[in-house]
Amino acid sequence: MHFYDFGFDDDLLDGIDSMGYEYATPVQDQVIPAILDGRDVIAAAQTGTGKTAAFLLPVLQKLITQPHDHHKVNCVIIVPTRELAVQISQTLEGLAYYTDISSIAVYGGGDGNLFAQEKKALTKGADIVICTPGRMLAHLKMNYLKLDSVRYLVLDEADRMLDMGFYEDIMQIIGGMPKQRQNLLFSATMPQAIRKLAGTILKDPAEVNIAISKPAEKIKQGAYIVFDEQKIPVVKYILSQKPYSSVLIFCSSKQSVKQLTSDLKRAKLPAEQIHSDLEQAEREQVLLDFKSKKLKILVATDILSRGIDIEDIELVINYDVPHDGEDYIHRIGRTARAASTGEAITLITDKDQWKFQKIEKLMEKVVDKLPVPEQFGPTPAIRESRDGKGGAAGKGGSKKRYNKFKRK
Ligand code: AMP
């Protein structure tokens, strides 16, 4: 669905627009209407699916349209880690930028100064509080924070919170809230303990299970970790390794598409570009040439990552790490369609390593990091994943089932 179709307030639509979102992701398609309907929700959705906006947008919409006291806490979002609290807080700031909804993030660590700042902000009040359980309890125990106006409770990454032993803390925080409220629980996995927690907290919830896409097994995936200035030479190197007859290269910006295409052309490689600055007729011609194999190398923005069916692409190169896991899967899904096999190679700069780790987690697969030939000089070191569990899911490759949306 397009975001216009949810009936969001204009100020919220401006925020959505400024974040660059246009169409809802599958989890948003399913969760947003249920929350707007006033239902409790339990959703199996991992990071990378757009789950944050799936709960923030309808809660913001409700806060914008329903009269409430801005100096009381109306919504509490409980998360397992500081990093997630910061991330959600940033997304919230972006989405709520044009509205009068206020928020504060409350998470552990930092010095006494930070605690005092949080205390001051909490005493003043904020519409939405994003918190880690321990820190929130520490504030609650000091009695300047009241949760008796909370109408929306979000538990994000609930499975991780239980793994980290936060059950009691969460229950204590919830204990200070009115019984009449809307509860939203998000979890990557749905073990028995989560079902139990859901049974205690949620009332007749809408259940949302997002089928997580996995790339086809027959795609051979690899990645080079490189510095920015090594990207173009490495692309040329990749292209020189085999006589490829059909290569699609994805870049995240028009600028990179233009730059790379002109560099490849200068190196006498048969490359053309496609992006939104081209006239429709030009785009169609380039696509036609590529489909008919008259054109061997096509450099594209994400225009081409979804939907367009081109058979027999031998190699997909991600010149930049895509925005999220779904985009990655869509991009590399352009190769190895039908019965053929294909290759997908991603160039990862140092600062994009964490982004790629998130994608690996979503796929529950660590992509081979290929050695960059010595002629290109030193390359960035491979970083350990931030949670220390390696690039993949760190959950023993468990096979989870994601079924379709089911409302009870
Ligand atoms: P999340 O699963 O909430 O961590 O979101 C993953 C990434 O997708 C974040 O960088 C979001 O900003 C981005 N995102 C969320 N919803 C959309 C959307 N509808 N369109 C494009 N990007 C989105």
GROMACS .gro file of C-alpha atoms and ligand atoms in nm:
model
  431
    1MET     CA    1   0.000   0.000   0.000
    2HIS     CA    2   0.102   0.358  -0.055
    3PHE     CA    3   0.125   0.552   0.270
    4TYR     CA    4  -0.150   0.787   0.146
    5ASP     CA    5  -0.392   0.495   0.165
    6PHE     CA    6  -0.379   0.464   0.544
    7GLY     CA    7  -0.549   0.799   0.598
    8PHE     CA    8  -0.257   0.944   0.793
    9ASP     CA    9  -0.252   1.305   0.904
   10ASP     CA   10  -0.075   1.544   0.662
   11ASP     CA   11   0.199   1.628   0.912
   12LEU     CA   12   0.272   1.260   0.955
   13LEU     CA   13   0.275   1.209   0.578
   14ASP     CA   14   0.534   1.488   0.556
   15GLY     CA   15   0.750   1.299   0.807
   16ILE     CA   16   0.709   0.975   0.612
   17ASP     CA   17   0.804   1.159   0.297
   18SER     CA   18   1.113   1.310   0.458
   19MET     CA   19   1.226   0.960   0.559
   20GLY     CA   20   1.201   0.859   0.194
   21TYR     CA   21   0.932   0.597   0.249
   22GLU     CA   22   0.670   0.565  -0.021
   23TYR     CA   23   0.515   0.221  -0.007
   24ALA     CA   24   0.451   0.021   0.308
   25THR     CA   25   0.652  -0.295   0.365
   26PRO     CA   26   0.458  -0.622   0.416
   27VAL     CA   27   0.472  -0.595   0.795
   28GLN     CA   28   0.349  -0.235   0.777
   29ASP     CA   29   0.069  -0.334   0.540
   30GLN     CA   30  -0.060  -0.579   0.797
   31VAL     CA   31   0.021  -0.419   1.131
   32ILE     CA   32  -0.081  -0.056   1.064
   33PRO     CA   33  -0.453  -0.121   0.994
   34ALA     CA   34  -0.479  -0.353   1.296
   35ILE     CA   35  -0.332  -0.090   1.529
   36LEU     CA   36  -0.546   0.185   1.379
   37ASP     CA   37  -0.846  -0.040   1.447
   38GLY     CA   38  -0.751  -0.042   1.815
   39ARG     CA   39  -0.645  -0.408   1.823
   40ASP     CA   40  -0.368  -0.553   2.034
   41VAL     CA   41  -0.106  -0.702   1.803
   42ILE     CA   42   0.149  -0.981   1.823
   43ALA     CA   43   0.385  -0.973   1.528
   44ALA     CA   44   0.666  -1.205   1.428
   45ALA     CA   45   0.894  -0.967   1.243
   46GLN     CA   46   1.268  -0.924   1.238
   47THR     CA   47   1.482  -0.615   1.211
   48GLY     CA   48   1.500  -0.507   0.849
   49THR     CA   49   1.132  -0.565   0.778
   50GLY     CA   50   1.023  -0.210   0.863
   51LYS     CA   51   0.868  -0.315   1.195
   52THR     CA   52   0.965   0.007   1.375
   53ALA     CA   53   0.758   0.229   1.150
   54ALA     CA   54   0.485  -0.037   1.159
   55PHE     CA   55   0.415   0.047   1.523
   56LEU     CA   56   0.536   0.409   1.534
   57LEU     CA   57   0.316   0.538   1.253
   58PRO     CA   58  -0.025   0.424   1.380
   59VAL     CA   59   0.062   0.523   1.738
   60LEU     CA   60   0.168   0.868   1.614
   61GLN     CA   61  -0.150   0.895   1.409
   62LYS     CA   62  -0.360   0.817   1.716
   63LEU     CA   63  -0.171   1.061   1.934
   64ILE     CA   64  -0.207   1.334   1.672
   65THR     CA   65  -0.579   1.286   1.630
   66GLN     CA   66  -0.692   1.208   1.983
   67PRO     CA   67  -0.688   1.480   2.248
   68HIS     CA   68  -0.442   1.401   2.526
   69ASP     CA   69  -0.217   1.563   2.782
   70HIS     CA   70   0.123   1.618   2.620
   71HIS     CA   71   0.289   1.636   2.962
   72LYS     CA   72   0.197   1.282   3.055
   73VAL     CA   73   0.344   0.962   2.918
   74ASN     CA   74   0.102   0.828   2.661
   75CYS     CA   75   0.311   0.556   2.503
   76VAL     CA   76   0.593   0.340   2.637
   77ILE     CA   77   0.817   0.142   2.405
   78ILE     CA   78   1.030  -0.114   2.591
   79VAL     CA   79   1.335  -0.249   2.408
   80PRO     CA   80   1.625  -0.475   2.505
   81THR     CA   81   1.927  -0.257   2.419
   82ARG     CA   82   2.049   0.101   2.414
   83GLU     CA   83   2.131   0.069   2.045
   84LEU     CA   84   1.774  -0.022   1.963
   85ALA     CA   85   1.641   0.259   2.185
   86VAL     CA   86   1.860   0.510   1.998
   87GLN     CA   87   1.762   0.370   1.661
   88ILE     CA   88   1.389   0.382   1.735
   89SER     CA   89   1.425   0.727   1.881
   90GLN     CA   90   1.591   0.851   1.561
   91THR     CA   91   1.323   0.697   1.341
   92LEU     CA   92   1.060   0.852   1.564
   93GLU     CA   93   1.222   1.194   1.544
   94GLY     CA   94   1.215   1.172   1.166
   95LEU     CA   95   0.857   1.051   1.138
   96ALA     CA   96   0.721   1.291   1.401
   97TYR     CA   97   0.927   1.590   1.285
   98TYR     CA   98   0.631   1.791   1.158
   99THR     CA   99   0.399   1.697   1.444
  100ASP     CA  100   0.384   1.822   1.805
  101ILE     CA  101   0.444   1.476   1.951
  102SER     CA  102   0.737   1.469   2.191
  103SER     CA  103   0.953   1.175   2.286
  104ILE     CA  104   1.243   1.082   2.507
  105ALA     CA  105   1.478   0.786   2.504
  106VAL     CA  106   1.576   0.645   2.842
  107TYR     CA  107   1.850   0.385   2.841
  108GLY     CA  108   2.123   0.263   3.071
  109GLY     CA  109   2.490   0.356   3.070
  110GLY     CA  110   2.628   0.706   3.045
  111ASP     CA  111   2.714   0.907   3.352
  112GLY     CA  112   2.508   1.061   3.630
  113ASN     CA  113   2.458   1.365   3.409
  114LEU     CA  114   2.263   1.163   3.159
  115PHE     CA  115   2.044   1.018   3.434
  116ALA     CA  116   1.976   1.369   3.561
  117GLN     CA  117   1.887   1.485   3.209
  118GLU     CA  118   1.652   1.191   3.165
  119LYS     CA  119   1.497   1.269   3.503
  120LYS     CA  120   1.440   1.631   3.404
  121ALA     CA  121   1.280   1.533   3.073
  122LEU     CA  122   1.064   1.266   3.235
  123THR     CA  123   0.949   1.508   3.503
  124LYS     CA  124   0.845   1.753   3.231
  125GLY     CA  125   0.666   1.470   3.053
  126ALA     CA  126   0.679   1.332   2.700
  127ASP     CA  127   0.420   1.168   2.479
  128ILE     CA  128   0.638   0.869   2.401
  129VAL     CA  129   0.908   0.713   2.616
  130ILE     CA  130   1.146   0.463   2.459
  131CYS     CA  131   1.331   0.272   2.728
  132THR     CA  132   1.538  -0.023   2.830
  133PRO     CA  133   1.378  -0.208   3.122
  134GLY     CA  134   1.645  -0.160   3.391
  135ARG     CA  135   1.683   0.212   3.337
  136MET     CA  136   1.310   0.268   3.325
  137LEU     CA  137   1.268   0.087   3.657
  138ALA     CA  138   1.543   0.298   3.812
  139HIS     CA  139   1.346   0.612   3.719
  140LEU     CA  140   1.013   0.464   3.826
  141LYS     CA  141   1.147   0.380   4.169
  142MET     CA  142   1.225   0.748   4.229
  143ASN     CA  143   0.859   0.840   4.201
  144TYR     CA  144   0.869   1.138   3.967
  145LEU     CA  145   0.752   0.929   3.676
  146LYS     CA  146   0.391   0.816   3.651
  147LEU     CA  147   0.263   0.572   3.396
  148ASP     CA  148  -0.107   0.611   3.475
  149SER     CA  149  -0.179   0.780   3.142
  150VAL     CA  150  -0.019   0.517   2.922
  151ARG     CA  151  -0.251   0.413   2.643
  152TYR     CA  152  -0.004   0.234   2.418
  153LEU     CA  153   0.256  -0.020   2.522
  154VAL     CA  154   0.506  -0.159   2.273
  155LEU     CA  155   0.741  -0.447   2.353
  156ASP     CA  156   1.001  -0.464   2.078
  157GLU     CA  157   1.236  -0.760   2.028
  158ALA     CA  158   1.046  -0.929   2.308
  159ASP     CA  159   1.228  -1.261   2.260
  160ARG     CA  160   1.560  -1.089   2.316
  161MET     CA  161   1.429  -0.917   2.629
  162LEU     CA  162   1.325  -1.250   2.774
  163ASP     CA  163   1.663  -1.403   2.675
  164MET     CA  164   1.827  -1.120   2.867
  165GLY     CA  165   1.620  -1.193   3.177
  166PHE     CA  166   1.399  -0.883   3.170
  167TYR     CA  167   1.067  -1.058   3.236
  168GLU     CA  168   1.029  -0.939   3.595
  169ASP     CA  169   1.139  -0.584   3.511
  170ILE     CA  170   0.890  -0.564   3.227
  171MET     CA  171   0.605  -0.689   3.445
  172GLN     CA  172   0.695  -0.437   3.713
  173ILE     CA  173   0.692  -0.149   3.462
  174ILE     CA  174   0.360  -0.262   3.320
  175GLY     CA  175   0.222  -0.286   3.675
  176GLY     CA  176   0.213   0.095   3.692
  177MET     CA  177   0.003   0.129   3.376
  178PRO     CA  178  -0.376   0.141   3.345
  179LYS     CA  179  -0.537  -0.189   3.247
  180GLN     CA  180  -0.718  -0.018   2.960
  181ARG     CA  181  -0.449   0.022   2.697
  182GLN     CA  182  -0.343  -0.107   2.357
  183ASN     CA  183  -0.057  -0.357   2.362
  184LEU     CA  184   0.178  -0.431   2.073
  185LEU     CA  185   0.434  -0.707   2.092
  186PHE     CA  186   0.706  -0.759   1.831
  187SER     CA  187   0.941  -1.053   1.835
  188ALA     CA  188   1.173  -1.211   1.579
  189THR     CA  189   1.091  -1.557   1.709
  190MET     CA  190   0.784  -1.696   1.885
  191PRO     CA  191   0.906  -1.946   2.145
  192GLN     CA  192   0.672  -2.073   2.417
  193ALA     CA  193   0.792  -1.808   2.664
  194ILE     CA  194   0.678  -1.534   2.427
  195ARG     CA  195   0.340  -1.697   2.381
  196LYS     CA  196   0.309  -1.704   2.760
  197LEU     CA  197   0.405  -1.338   2.792
  198ALA     CA  198   0.156  -1.255   2.516
  199GLY     CA  199  -0.113  -1.450   2.701
  200THR     CA  200  -0.052  -1.238   3.011
  201ILE     CA  201  -0.037  -0.899   2.844
  202LEU     CA  202  -0.234  -0.903   2.518
  203LYS     CA  203  -0.609  -0.908   2.471
  204ASP     CA  204  -0.745  -1.091   2.168
  205PRO     CA  205  -0.448  -0.985   1.956
  206ALA     CA  206  -0.431  -0.969   1.578
  207GLU     CA  207  -0.150  -1.202   1.480
  208VAL     CA  208   0.090  -1.100   1.208
  209ASN     CA  209   0.350  -1.339   1.078
  210ILE     CA  210   0.575  -1.209   0.809
  211ALA     CA  211   0.702  -1.459   0.559
  212ILE     CA  212   1.064  -1.377   0.549
  213SER     CA  213   1.210  -1.396   0.202
  214LYS     CA  214   1.521  -1.601   0.161
  215PRO     CA  215   1.737  -1.577  -0.148
  216ALA     CA  216   1.730  -1.880  -0.372
  217GLU     CA  217   1.989  -2.139  -0.276
  218LYS     CA  218   2.126  -2.150  -0.628
  219ILE     CA  219   2.257  -1.795  -0.607
  220LYS     CA  220   2.628  -1.801  -0.525
  221GLN     CA  221   2.679  -1.505  -0.295
  222GLY     CA  222   3.010  -1.337  -0.216
  223ALA     CA  223   3.136  -1.001  -0.090
  224TYR     CA  224   3.449  -0.789  -0.102
  225ILE     CA  225   3.531  -0.559   0.187
  226VAL     CA  226   3.691  -0.252   0.031
  227PHE     CA  227   3.763   0.115   0.075
  228ASP     CA  228   3.548   0.356  -0.128
  229GLU     CA  229   3.825   0.433  -0.376
  230GLN     CA  230   3.876   0.061  -0.443
  231LYS     CA  231   3.517   0.006  -0.554
  232ILE     CA  232   3.547   0.097  -0.921
  233PRO     CA  233   3.877  -0.091  -0.975
  234VAL     CA  234   3.729  -0.397  -0.800
  235VAL     CA  235   3.418  -0.386  -1.021
  236LYS     CA  236   3.643  -0.380  -1.327
  237TYR     CA  237   3.840  -0.671  -1.181
  238ILE     CA  238   3.522  -0.874  -1.122
  239LEU     CA  239   3.408  -0.807  -1.478
  240SER     CA  240   3.745  -0.923  -1.614
  241GLN     CA  241   3.724  -1.261  -1.441
  242LYS     CA  242   3.477  -1.425  -1.681
  243PRO     CA  243   3.326  -1.342  -2.017
  244TYR     CA  244   2.990  -1.247  -1.859
  245SER     CA  245   2.713  -1.186  -2.109
  246SER     CA  246   2.466  -1.028  -1.867
  247VAL     CA  247   2.560  -0.827  -1.559
  248LEU     CA  248   2.335  -0.603  -1.352
  249ILE     CA  249   2.505  -0.357  -1.115
  250PHE     CA  250   2.299  -0.186  -0.844
  251CYS     CA  251   2.399   0.144  -0.690
  252SER     CA  252   2.215   0.323  -0.411
  253SER     CA  253   2.227   0.667  -0.577
  254LYS     CA  254   2.194   0.813  -0.922
  255GLN     CA  255   2.530   0.981  -0.868
  256SER     CA  256   2.708   0.648  -0.826
  257VAL     CA  257   2.525   0.504  -1.128
  258LYS     CA  258   2.645   0.791  -1.345
  259GLN     CA  259   3.000   0.784  -1.215
  260LEU     CA  260   3.042   0.409  -1.243
  261THR     CA  261   2.889   0.390  -1.591
  262SER     CA  262   3.118   0.657  -1.723
  263ASP     CA  263   3.423   0.485  -1.568
  264LEU     CA  264   3.326   0.151  -1.716
  265LYS     CA  265   3.270   0.308  -2.058
  266ARG     CA  266   3.607   0.477  -2.036
  267ALA     CA  267   3.756   0.133  -1.976
  268LYS     CA  268   3.580   0.022  -2.299
  269LEU     CA  269   3.336  -0.200  -2.117
  270PRO     CA  270   2.987  -0.235  -2.274
  271ALA     CA  271   2.788  -0.060  -1.998
  272GLU     CA  272   2.478   0.160  -1.995
  273GLN     CA  273   2.280   0.317  -1.715
  274ILE     CA  274   1.919   0.331  -1.600
  275HIS     CA  275   1.772   0.564  -1.338
  276SER     CA  276   1.490   0.809  -1.289
  277ASP     CA  277   1.664   1.102  -1.463
  278LEU     CA  278   1.625   0.926  -1.797
  279GLU     CA  279   1.321   0.974  -2.016
  280GLN     CA  280   1.079   0.684  -2.015
  281ALA     CA  281   1.164   0.604  -2.379
  282GLU     CA  282   1.536   0.594  -2.301
  283ARG     CA  283   1.477   0.363  -2.006
  284GLU     CA  284   1.269   0.130  -2.215
  285GLN     CA  285   1.531   0.116  -2.488
  286VAL     CA  286   1.811   0.038  -2.243
  287LEU     CA  287   1.601  -0.234  -2.081
  288LEU     CA  288   1.514  -0.382  -2.418
  289ASP     CA  289   1.882  -0.391  -2.517
  290PHE     CA  290   1.970  -0.553  -2.187
  291LYS     CA  291   1.694  -0.812  -2.209
  292SER     CA  292   1.794  -0.906  -2.563
  293LYS     CA  293   2.161  -0.933  -2.454
  294LYS     CA  294   2.264  -0.660  -2.697
  295LEU     CA  295   2.380  -0.474  -2.387
  296LYS     CA  296   2.598  -0.675  -2.150
  297ILE     CA  297   2.631  -0.451  -1.847
  298LEU     CA  298   2.353  -0.244  -1.696
  299VAL     CA  299   2.415  -0.008  -1.405
  300ALA     CA  300   2.094   0.073  -1.218
  301THR     CA  301   1.940   0.232  -0.915
  302ASP     CA  302   1.683   0.033  -0.719
  303ILE     CA  303   1.425   0.104  -0.992
  304LEU     CA  304   1.511  -0.241  -1.117
  305SER     CA  305   1.538  -0.434  -0.794
  306ARG     CA  306   1.173  -0.522  -0.761
  307GLY     CA  307   0.933  -0.668  -1.003
  308ILE     CA  308   1.106  -0.642  -1.336
  309ASP     CA  309   1.160  -0.983  -1.479
  310ILE     CA  310   1.475  -1.026  -1.680
  311GLU     CA  311   1.584  -1.382  -1.742
  312ASP     CA  312   1.938  -1.515  -1.737
  313ILE     CA  313   2.129  -1.243  -1.558
  314GLU     CA  314   2.453  -1.416  -1.473
  315LEU     CA  315   2.589  -1.174  -1.220
  316VAL     CA  316   2.443  -0.910  -0.990
  317ILE     CA  317   2.690  -0.668  -0.834
  318ASN     CA  318   2.581  -0.458  -0.539
  319TYR     CA  319   2.805  -0.159  -0.577
  320ASP     CA  320   2.663  -0.034  -0.246
  321VAL     CA  321   2.515  -0.237   0.038
  322PRO     CA  322   2.138  -0.206  -0.004
  323HIS     CA  323   1.928  -0.028   0.255
  324ASP     CA  324   1.785  -0.340   0.413
  325GLY     CA  325   1.760  -0.714   0.385
  326GLU     CA  326   1.450  -0.716   0.170
  327ASP     CA  327   1.617  -0.487  -0.086
  328TYR     CA  328   1.923  -0.711  -0.089
  329ILE     CA  329   1.713  -1.018  -0.149
  330HIS     CA  330   1.518  -0.843  -0.425
  331ARG     CA  331   1.836  -0.721  -0.589
  332ILE     CA  332   2.016  -1.055  -0.593
  333GLY     CA  333   1.693  -1.227  -0.688
  334ARG     CA  334   1.742  -1.073  -1.035
  335THR     CA  335   1.993  -1.350  -1.100
  336ALA     CA  336   1.936  -1.725  -1.094
  337ARG     CA  337   1.577  -1.686  -1.199
  338ALA     CA  338   1.398  -1.982  -1.354
  339ALA     CA  339   1.632  -2.278  -1.363
  340SER     CA  340   1.962  -2.103  -1.411
  341THR     CA  341   2.225  -2.043  -1.148
  342GLY     CA  342   2.375  -1.703  -1.080
  343GLU     CA  343   2.625  -1.505  -0.881
  344ALA     CA  344   2.576  -1.205  -0.654
  345ILE     CA  345   2.872  -1.002  -0.533
  346THR     CA  346   2.846  -0.714  -0.288
  347LEU     CA  347   3.103  -0.443  -0.224
  348ILE     CA  348   3.108  -0.350   0.142
  349THR     CA  349   3.288  -0.042   0.268
  350ASP     CA  350   3.409  -0.024   0.624
  351LYS     CA  351   3.115   0.183   0.744
  352ASP     CA  352   2.866  -0.048   0.572
  353GLN     CA  353   2.990  -0.363   0.744
  354TRP     CA  354   2.728  -0.340   1.022
  355LYS     CA  355   2.455  -0.282   0.764
  356PHE     CA  356   2.560  -0.597   0.583
  357GLN     CA  357   2.568  -0.790   0.910
  358LYS     CA  358   2.204  -0.693   0.964
  359ILE     CA  359   2.124  -0.834   0.621
  360GLU     CA  360   2.311  -1.155   0.700
  361LYS     CA  361   2.113  -1.187   1.020
  362LEU     CA  362   1.788  -1.145   0.837
  363MET     CA  363   1.890  -1.416   0.588
  364GLU     CA  364   2.040  -1.632   0.864
  365LYS     CA  365   2.341  -1.678   0.641
  366VAL     CA  366   2.696  -1.549   0.644
  367VAL     CA  367   2.805  -1.449   0.295
  368ASP     CA  368   3.160  -1.550   0.193
  369LYS     CA  369   3.405  -1.263   0.219
  370LEU     CA  370   3.627  -1.293  -0.088
  371PRO     CA  371   3.998  -1.203  -0.073
  372VAL     CA  372   4.071  -0.877  -0.253
  373PRO     CA  373   4.373  -0.934  -0.483
  374GLU     CA  374   4.696  -0.782  -0.350
  375GLN     CA  375   4.730  -0.544  -0.644
  376PHE     CA  376   4.454  -0.330  -0.485
  377GLY     CA  377   4.654  -0.272  -0.166
  378PRO     CA  378   4.534  -0.297   0.194
  379THR     CA  379   4.160  -0.330   0.265
  380PRO     CA  380   3.951  -0.263   0.578
  381ALA     CA  381   3.960  -0.531   0.847
  382ILE     CA  382   3.658  -0.760   0.872
  383ARG     CA  383   3.456  -0.651   1.174
  384GLU     CA  384   3.298  -0.885   1.419
  385SER     CA  385   2.923  -0.845   1.441
  386ARG     CA  386   2.820  -0.601   1.717
  387ASP     CA  387   2.648  -0.864   1.922
  388GLY     CA  388   2.957  -1.085   1.900
  389LYS     CA  389   2.759  -1.366   1.746
  390GLY     CA  390   2.915  -1.353   1.401
  391GLY     CA  391   2.734  -1.234   1.095
  392ALA     CA  392   2.459  -1.490   1.091
  393ALA     CA  393   2.161  -1.523   1.315
  394GLY     CA  394   2.360  -1.668   1.601
  395LYS     CA  395   2.065  -1.886   1.678
  396GLY     CA  396   2.200  -2.211   1.547
  397GLY     CA  397   2.043  -2.150   1.207
  398SER     CA  398   1.705  -2.238   1.347
  399LYS     CA  399   1.437  -2.274   1.087
  400LYS     CA  400   1.148  -2.051   1.175
  401ARG     CA  401   0.807  -2.070   1.024
  402TYR     CA  402   0.640  -1.756   0.910
  403ASN     CA  403   0.285  -1.797   0.805
  404LYS     CA  404   0.042  -1.560   0.656
  405PHE     CA  405  -0.152  -1.294   0.837
  406LYS     CA  406  -0.417  -1.434   1.060
  407ARG     CA  407  -0.667  -1.232   1.258
  408LYS     CA  408  -0.841  -1.415   1.534
  409AMP     P1  409   1.332  -0.184   1.084
  409AMP     O1  410   1.293  -0.325   1.047
  409AMP     O2  411   1.225  -0.112   1.153
  409AMP     O3  412   1.463  -0.182   1.157
  409AMP     O4  413   1.354  -0.102   0.947
  409AMP     C1  414   1.454  -0.136   0.854
  409AMP     C2  415   1.490  -0.020   0.764
  409AMP     O5  416   1.389   0.002   0.667
  409AMP     C3  417   1.509   0.112   0.836
  409AMP     O6  418   1.626   0.172   0.786
  409AMP     C4  419   1.387   0.194   0.797
  409AMP     O7  420   1.414   0.332   0.795
  409AMP     C5  421   1.355   0.140   0.660
  409AMP     N1  422   1.212   0.145   0.626
  409AMP     C6  423   1.108   0.116   0.707
  409AMP     N2  424   0.991   0.127   0.640
  409AMP     C7  425   1.021   0.160   0.513
  409AMP     C8  426   0.942   0.184   0.396
  409AMP     N3  427   0.810   0.172   0.397
  409AMP     N4  428   1.007   0.216   0.283
  409AMP     C9  429   1.142   0.225   0.282
  409AMP     N5  430   1.223   0.205   0.389
  409AMP    C10  431   1.164   0.171   0.504
   0.00000   0.00000   0.00000
